[in-house]
């Protein structure tokens, strides 16, 4: 547990209820950049650590290939959406989901690095795997039923991390006198050879402002906890039944090797009684005061932060910002302002990301 309370919010479509669209009749389209800008501005007004942007290889948040006509369908690319919001926000962290199972880590690494540049050091990445056959058929390249997806995801993250380090921080010199734009000795081949990837490098994108953007993962069971412990900086967990469930999961994360992980607990939040019992996370329905009691109680049990999932963005996000946050400021020492120039890594208390290739080259 950190001394300072940490709070983030997860955004997906009109909200985490699959029929949230029915309760947002006058809302802008979820394909509108202005819609997402408004949500990000609201979250930033609440001084939250970060917003995450959900994504998947399916148009709906369900495992079945069939489209449920009552549910919201269709989504924008999460990384591109986060990049759209970077110039219209100043402080809040931006963490999109990017699936690695059918995506080359070279492409993900440069996309997240680009997000880190345009946001001036506020980027993260929520890693996701894809296990369903109908998602494989979207690409038509392979059957993933025999692949250890978390093992492959670990390799993908390792490739991305090495590519982020493949440029030293001062590789671009722009020396007019010698006519050199770049110091070639400060670019490095990563020469990664593994079971799933063989990547030479270097990246085409210089090293991101944070060095290493924050890598996160959502985890529900032991294999995912082990993946997070190997590859991530922060793990989102999903207690279902209150304090006992949280204690059990925290123990499982530690047993999986995640003693150095930042741990955030996910909570599905509704202040209007519109809930979804199918949620993989704890469903909260109550008052802002009751939510604060839950958040502070879980903080004392050992988590580093909470990620709230608004049931209906238009209804629940403003209540989080305007009612929950002021109570947390009074009762739990939640921040009253952002620190200018603070990177997401700094805000989360993560160590400075040293470049592995610079260290190798030191005497």
Coordinates of C-alpha atoms in Angstrom, one line a residue:
X1 CA 0.0 0.0 0.0
X2 CA 1.2 3.5 -0.8
X3 CA 0.8 6.4 1.6
X4 CA -1.0 8.4 -1.0
X5 CA -4.3 7.2 -2.4
X6 CA -4.3 6.5 -6.1
X7 CA -7.4 6.6 -8.3
X8 CA -8.0 5.9 -11.9
X9 CA -11.0 5.3 -14.2
X10 CA -11.7 2.8 -17.0
X11 CA -13.6 4.0 -20.0
X12 CA -15.4 1.9 -22.6
X13 CA -18.0 3.2 -25.0
X14 CA -21.0 4.8 -23.2
X15 CA -20.1 3.0 -20.0
X16 CA -19.4 -0.5 -18.6
X17 CA -23.1 -1.5 -18.7
X18 CA -23.6 -3.2 -22.1
X19 CA -26.8 -1.2 -22.6
X20 CA -25.4 2.1 -21.4
X21 CA -26.4 3.7 -24.7
X22 CA -30.0 3.5 -23.7
X23 CA -29.3 5.8 -20.8
X24 CA -27.4 8.3 -22.9
X25 CA -30.0 9.2 -25.4
X26 CA -28.7 12.7 -26.2
X27 CA -25.0 11.8 -26.0
X28 CA -22.5 12.2 -28.8
X29 CA -21.5 9.2 -30.8
X30 CA -18.7 7.1 -29.4
X31 CA -16.9 7.5 -32.7
X32 CA -16.6 11.3 -32.0
X33 CA -13.3 12.6 -30.9
X34 CA -15.2 15.4 -29.1
X35 CA -17.0 12.7 -27.0
X36 CA -13.8 11.2 -25.7
X37 CA -12.2 14.6 -25.2
X38 CA -15.1 15.5 -22.9
X39 CA -14.7 12.4 -20.8
X40 CA -11.0 12.9 -20.5
X41 CA -11.5 16.5 -19.5
X42 CA -13.9 15.5 -16.8
X43 CA -11.5 12.8 -15.5
X44 CA -8.7 15.3 -15.4
X45 CA -10.8 17.8 -13.6
X46 CA -11.1 15.1 -10.9
X47 CA -7.3 14.9 -10.6
X48 CA -7.3 11.2 -11.4
X49 CA -4.1 9.3 -11.9
X50 CA -5.1 8.0 -15.3
X51 CA -7.8 6.9 -17.7
X52 CA -7.7 3.5 -19.4
X53 CA -9.3 3.0 -22.8
X54 CA -10.7 -0.5 -23.4
X55 CA -10.3 -2.3 -26.7
X56 CA -10.8 -5.8 -28.1
X57 CA -10.8 -7.6 -31.4
X58 CA -14.6 -7.9 -31.3
X59 CA -17.2 -5.1 -31.7
X60 CA -18.8 -6.0 -28.3
X61 CA -17.4 -6.9 -24.9
X62 CA -18.4 -10.6 -25.1
X63 CA -16.7 -13.9 -26.0
X64 CA -19.3 -15.1 -28.4
X65 CA -19.0 -14.3 -32.1
X66 CA -22.7 -13.5 -32.5
X67 CA -23.7 -9.8 -32.1
X68 CA -26.2 -9.1 -29.3
X69 CA -28.5 -6.5 -30.9
X70 CA -29.4 -4.9 -27.5
X71 CA -25.8 -4.2 -26.6
X72 CA -23.6 -1.4 -27.8
X73 CA -21.4 -2.5 -30.7
X74 CA -18.5 -0.9 -32.5
X75 CA -15.4 0.7 -31.1
X76 CA -12.5 3.0 -32.0
X77 CA -8.8 1.9 -31.8
X78 CA -7.8 2.6 -28.2
X79 CA -4.2 3.7 -28.9
X80 CA -5.3 6.2 -31.6
X81 CA -8.1 7.5 -29.3
X82 CA -5.5 8.1 -26.5
X83 CA -3.3 9.9 -29.0
X84 CA -6.2 12.1 -30.0
X85 CA -6.7 13.1 -26.4
X86 CA -3.0 13.8 -25.5
X87 CA -3.0 17.3 -26.9
X88 CA -6.2 18.3 -25.2
X89 CA -5.2 17.2 -21.8
X90 CA -2.2 18.3 -19.7
X91 CA -1.7 16.0 -16.7
X92 CA -3.8 12.8 -16.7
X93 CA -2.2 9.5 -17.7
X94 CA -3.5 7.8 -20.8
X95 CA -3.4 4.0 -20.9
X96 CA -5.0 2.2 -23.9
X97 CA -5.5 -1.5 -24.3
X98 CA -3.5 -3.1 -27.1
X99 CA -3.9 -6.8 -27.8
X100 CA -0.6 -8.7 -28.5
X101 CA -1.8 -12.1 -29.7
X102 CA -2.3 -11.1 -33.3
X103 CA -0.2 -7.9 -33.3
X104 CA 3.5 -7.5 -33.9
X105 CA 5.3 -6.1 -30.9
X106 CA 7.3 -3.8 -33.2
X107 CA 4.1 -2.0 -34.2
X108 CA 2.7 -1.8 -30.6
X109 CA 6.0 -0.5 -29.3
X110 CA 6.2 2.4 -31.7
X111 CA 2.5 3.3 -31.2
X112 CA 2.9 3.5 -27.4
X113 CA 6.2 5.4 -27.8
X114 CA 4.4 7.9 -30.0
X115 CA 1.7 8.3 -27.4
X116 CA 4.3 9.0 -24.8
X117 CA 5.9 11.7 -27.0
X118 CA 2.6 13.4 -27.8
X119 CA 1.5 13.3 -24.2
X120 CA 4.9 14.4 -22.8
X121 CA 5.4 11.3 -20.7
X122 CA 1.9 10.3 -19.7
X123 CA 1.5 7.0 -21.7
X124 CA 0.8 3.5 -20.5
X125 CA -0.2 0.3 -22.1
X126 CA -2.7 -2.3 -20.9
X127 CA -1.6 -5.6 -22.5
X128 CA -4.3 -8.0 -23.6
X129 CA -4.4 -11.5 -25.1
X130 CA -6.9 -13.0 -27.4
X131 CA -7.9 -16.7 -26.9
X132 CA -11.0 -17.2 -29.0
X133 CA -11.2 -19.0 -32.3
X134 CA -13.5 -16.4 -34.0
X135 CA -11.0 -13.7 -33.2
X136 CA -8.2 -15.8 -34.8
X137 CA -10.4 -16.1 -37.9
X138 CA -10.4 -12.3 -38.2
X139 CA -6.7 -12.6 -39.2
X140 CA -6.7 -16.0 -40.7
X141 CA -3.0 -16.6 -40.0
X142 CA -3.0 -19.2 -37.3
X143 CA -4.9 -21.2 -34.7
X144 CA -4.0 -20.0 -31.2
X145 CA -5.6 -23.0 -29.4
X146 CA -2.2 -24.6 -28.8
X147 CA -0.3 -21.4 -28.0
X148 CA 0.6 -20.4 -24.4
X149 CA -0.8 -16.9 -24.8
X150 CA 0.7 -15.5 -21.6
X151 CA 4.1 -16.9 -22.5
X152 CA 3.8 -15.2 -25.9
X153 CA 2.6 -12.0 -24.3
X154 CA 5.7 -11.9 -22.1
X155 CA 7.9 -12.2 -25.2
X156 CA 5.9 -9.4 -26.9
X157 CA 6.4 -7.1 -23.9
X158 CA 10.1 -7.9 -23.7
X159 CA 10.5 -7.0 -27.4
X160 CA 8.6 -3.8 -26.9
X161 CA 10.7 -2.9 -23.8
X162 CA 14.0 -3.6 -25.7
X163 CA 12.8 -1.5 -28.6
X164 CA 12.0 1.4 -26.3
X165 CA 15.6 1.1 -25.0
X166 CA 17.2 0.7 -28.5
X167 CA 17.8 4.4 -28.8
X168 CA 19.8 6.1 -26.0
X169 CA 18.2 9.3 -24.7
X170 CA 20.8 11.5 -26.4
X171 CA 21.1 9.6 -29.7
X172 CA 19.7 12.6 -31.6
X173 CA 22.6 15.1 -31.7
X174 CA 21.7 17.5 -34.6
X175 CA 25.3 18.5 -34.9
X176 CA 25.4 21.1 -37.7
X177 CA 29.2 21.4 -37.8
X178 CA 29.7 17.7 -38.5
X179 CA 26.5 17.3 -40.4
X180 CA 25.4 14.4 -38.2
X181 CA 21.7 14.3 -37.1
X182 CA 22.2 11.1 -35.1
X183 CA 25.0 9.4 -33.2
X184 CA 24.9 5.9 -34.7
X185 CA 26.8 4.4 -31.7
X186 CA 23.8 5.2 -29.5
X187 CA 21.4 3.1 -31.6
X188 CA 21.3 -0.6 -30.7
X189 CA 20.2 -3.8 -32.3
X190 CA 18.0 -5.7 -29.8
X191 CA 18.7 -9.1 -31.5
X192 CA 15.7 -10.7 -29.7
X193 CA 15.3 -14.4 -30.6
X194 CA 12.6 -16.3 -28.9
X195 CA 9.9 -19.0 -29.4
X196 CA 7.5 -16.5 -30.9
X197 CA 9.5 -13.6 -32.3
X198 CA 12.8 -12.8 -33.9
X199 CA 13.3 -9.1 -33.9
X200 CA 16.5 -7.3 -34.8
X201 CA 15.7 -3.7 -34.2
X202 CA 16.4 -0.9 -33.5
X203 CA 13.0 0.9 -33.3
X204 CA 12.1 3.6 -35.8
X205 CA 11.0 5.8 -32.9
X206 CA 13.4 7.4 -30.5
X207 CA 13.3 6.4 -26.8
X208 CA 10.1 7.6 -25.2
X209 CA 10.2 10.5 -22.6
X210 CA 9.5 8.1 -19.8
X211 CA 12.1 5.6 -21.1
X212 CA 9.6 2.9 -20.4
X213 CA 5.9 3.8 -20.6
X214 CA 3.9 2.1 -17.8
X215 CA 2.9 -1.5 -18.7
X216 CA -0.3 -2.8 -17.1
X217 CA -2.4 -5.9 -17.2
X218 CA -5.8 -7.0 -16.1
X219 CA -5.6 -10.4 -14.3
X220 CA -8.2 -12.8 -12.9
X221 CA -6.3 -16.0 -12.2
X222 CA -2.8 -17.4 -11.5
X223 CA -1.4 -17.5 -15.1
X224 CA -2.3 -13.9 -15.6
X225 CA -0.9 -12.9 -12.2
X226 CA 2.4 -14.7 -13.2
X227 CA 2.4 -12.8 -16.5
X228 CA 1.9 -9.5 -14.7
X229 CA 4.7 -10.3 -12.3
X230 CA 7.1 -11.1 -15.1
X231 CA 6.2 -8.3 -17.5
X232 CA 4.1 -5.5 -16.1
X233 CA 4.5 -2.6 -13.7
X234 CA 0.9 -2.5 -12.5
X235 CA -1.8 -5.1 -12.3
X236 CA -5.6 -4.6 -12.2
X237 CA -7.3 -7.2 -10.1
X238 CA -11.0 -8.0 -9.7
X239 CA -12.3 -8.8 -6.2
X240 CA -15.9 -10.0 -6.3
X241 CA -17.0 -10.5 -2.7
X242 CA -15.5 -7.7 -0.6
X243 CA -12.6 -7.9 1.8
X244 CA -12.0 -11.6 1.9
X245 CA -11.8 -11.8 -1.9
X246 CA -9.4 -9.0 -1.9
X247 CA -7.1 -10.6 0.7
X248 CA -7.1 -13.9 -1.3
X249 CA -6.2 -12.2 -4.5
X250 CA -3.4 -10.1 -2.9
X251 CA -1.9 -13.3 -1.5
X252 CA -2.2 -15.0 -5.0
X253 CA -0.4 -12.1 -6.6
X254 CA 2.5 -12.3 -4.1
X255 CA 2.7 -16.1 -4.5
X256 CA 2.9 -15.5 -8.3
X257 CA 6.0 -13.3 -7.8
X258 CA 4.3 -9.9 -7.9
X259 CA 5.7 -8.4 -4.8
X260 CA 7.0 -5.4 -6.7
X261 CA 3.8 -4.8 -8.7
X262 CA 1.5 -1.9 -8.2
X263 CA -1.9 -3.4 -7.5
X264 CA -5.2 -1.6 -8.4
X265 CA -8.6 -3.1 -7.7
X266 CA -11.3 -2.7 -10.2
X267 CA -14.8 -1.7 -9.1
X268 CA -17.9 -1.4 -11.4
X269 CA -19.7 1.7 -10.1
X270 CA -23.3 2.8 -10.4
X271 CA -24.9 5.7 -8.6
X272 CA -28.3 5.3 -10.4
X273 CA -29.1 1.6 -9.8
X274 CA -28.1 0.5 -13.3
X275 CA -25.8 -2.4 -12.6
X276 CA -24.6 -5.5 -14.4
X277 CA -24.4 -8.7 -12.4
X278 CA -22.2 -10.2 -15.2
X279 CA -19.3 -7.9 -14.3
X280 CA -16.0 -9.6 -13.6
X281 CA -15.3 -7.0 -10.9
X282 CA -17.2 -6.1 -7.7
X283 CA -20.4 -4.2 -8.5
X284 CA -20.9 -1.2 -6.3
X285 CA -24.3 0.5 -6.0
X286 CA -24.7 3.2 -3.4
X287 CA -23.7 6.7 -2.4
X288 CA -20.4 8.6 -2.9
X289 CA -19.8 8.3 0.9
X290 CA -20.3 4.5 0.8
X291 CA -17.9 4.3 -2.2
X292 CA -15.3 6.3 -0.3
X293 CA -15.7 3.9 2.7
X294 CA -15.0 0.9 0.3
X295 CA -12.0 2.6 -1.3
X296 CA -10.3 3.6 1.9
X297 CA -11.0 0.2 3.5
X298 CA -9.4 -1.6 0.6
X299 CA -6.4 0.8 0.7
X300 CA -5.8 -0.2 4.3
X301 CA -5.9 -3.9 3.2
X302 CA -2.9 -3.3 1.0
X303 CA -3.8 -2.2 -2.5
X304 CA -2.0 0.7 -4.2
X305 CA -5.1 2.1 -5.9
X306 CA -8.6 1.7 -7.3
X307 CA -9.8 1.8 -10.9
X308 CA -13.4 2.7 -11.2
X309 CA -15.6 1.5 -14.1
X310 CA -18.5 3.8 -14.5
X311 CA -21.7 2.0 -15.4
X312 CA -23.0 4.9 -17.4
X313 CA -20.2 7.4 -18.3
X314 CA -22.6 10.4 -18.6
X315 CA -24.1 9.7 -15.2
X316 CA -21.4 8.2 -13.0
X317 CA -18.2 9.8 -14.1
X318 CA -19.4 13.3 -13.0
X319 CA -20.4 11.9 -9.6
X320 CA -17.0 10.4 -9.2
X321 CA -15.3 13.7 -10.0
X322 CA -17.6 16.1 -8.2
X323 CA -18.7 14.1 -5.2
X324 CA -16.4 11.2 -4.5
X325 CA -13.1 13.0 -5.1
X326 CA -13.8 15.9 -2.7
X327 CA -14.6 13.4 0.1
X328 CA -11.4 11.5 -0.7
X329 CA -9.5 14.8 -0.5
X330 CA -10.9 15.6 3.0
X331 CA -10.7 12.1 4.4
X332 CA -8.0 10.2 2.6
X333 CA -5.4 12.8 1.6
X334 CA -6.1 12.6 -2.1
X335 CA -4.3 15.2 -4.2
X336 CA -5.7 18.7 -4.6
X337 CA -3.6 19.5 -7.6
X338 CA -1.3 17.8 -10.2
X339 CA 2.4 18.4 -10.1
X340 CA 3.5 20.2 -13.3
X341 CA 5.6 18.1 -15.6
X342 CA 5.1 14.9 -13.7
X343 CA 5.3 11.8 -15.8
X344 CA 2.9 8.8 -15.2
X345 CA 5.8 6.7 -13.9
X346 CA 6.6 9.4 -11.3
X347 CA 2.9 9.8 -10.3
X348 CA 2.7 6.0 -9.7
X349 CA 5.9 5.9 -7.7
X350 CA 7.7 3.7 -10.3
X351 CA 11.5 3.8 -10.5
X352 CA 13.4 5.7 -13.2
X353 CA 13.7 3.5 -16.2
X354 CA 17.4 3.1 -16.9
X355 CA 18.4 2.1 -20.5
X356 CA 19.7 -1.4 -20.5
X357 CA 22.0 -0.7 -23.5
X358 CA 23.5 2.5 -22.0
X359 CA 24.3 0.5 -18.8
X360 CA 26.0 -2.2 -20.8
X361 CA 28.2 0.4 -22.5
X362 CA 29.3 2.1 -19.3
X363 CA 32.9 1.3 -18.1

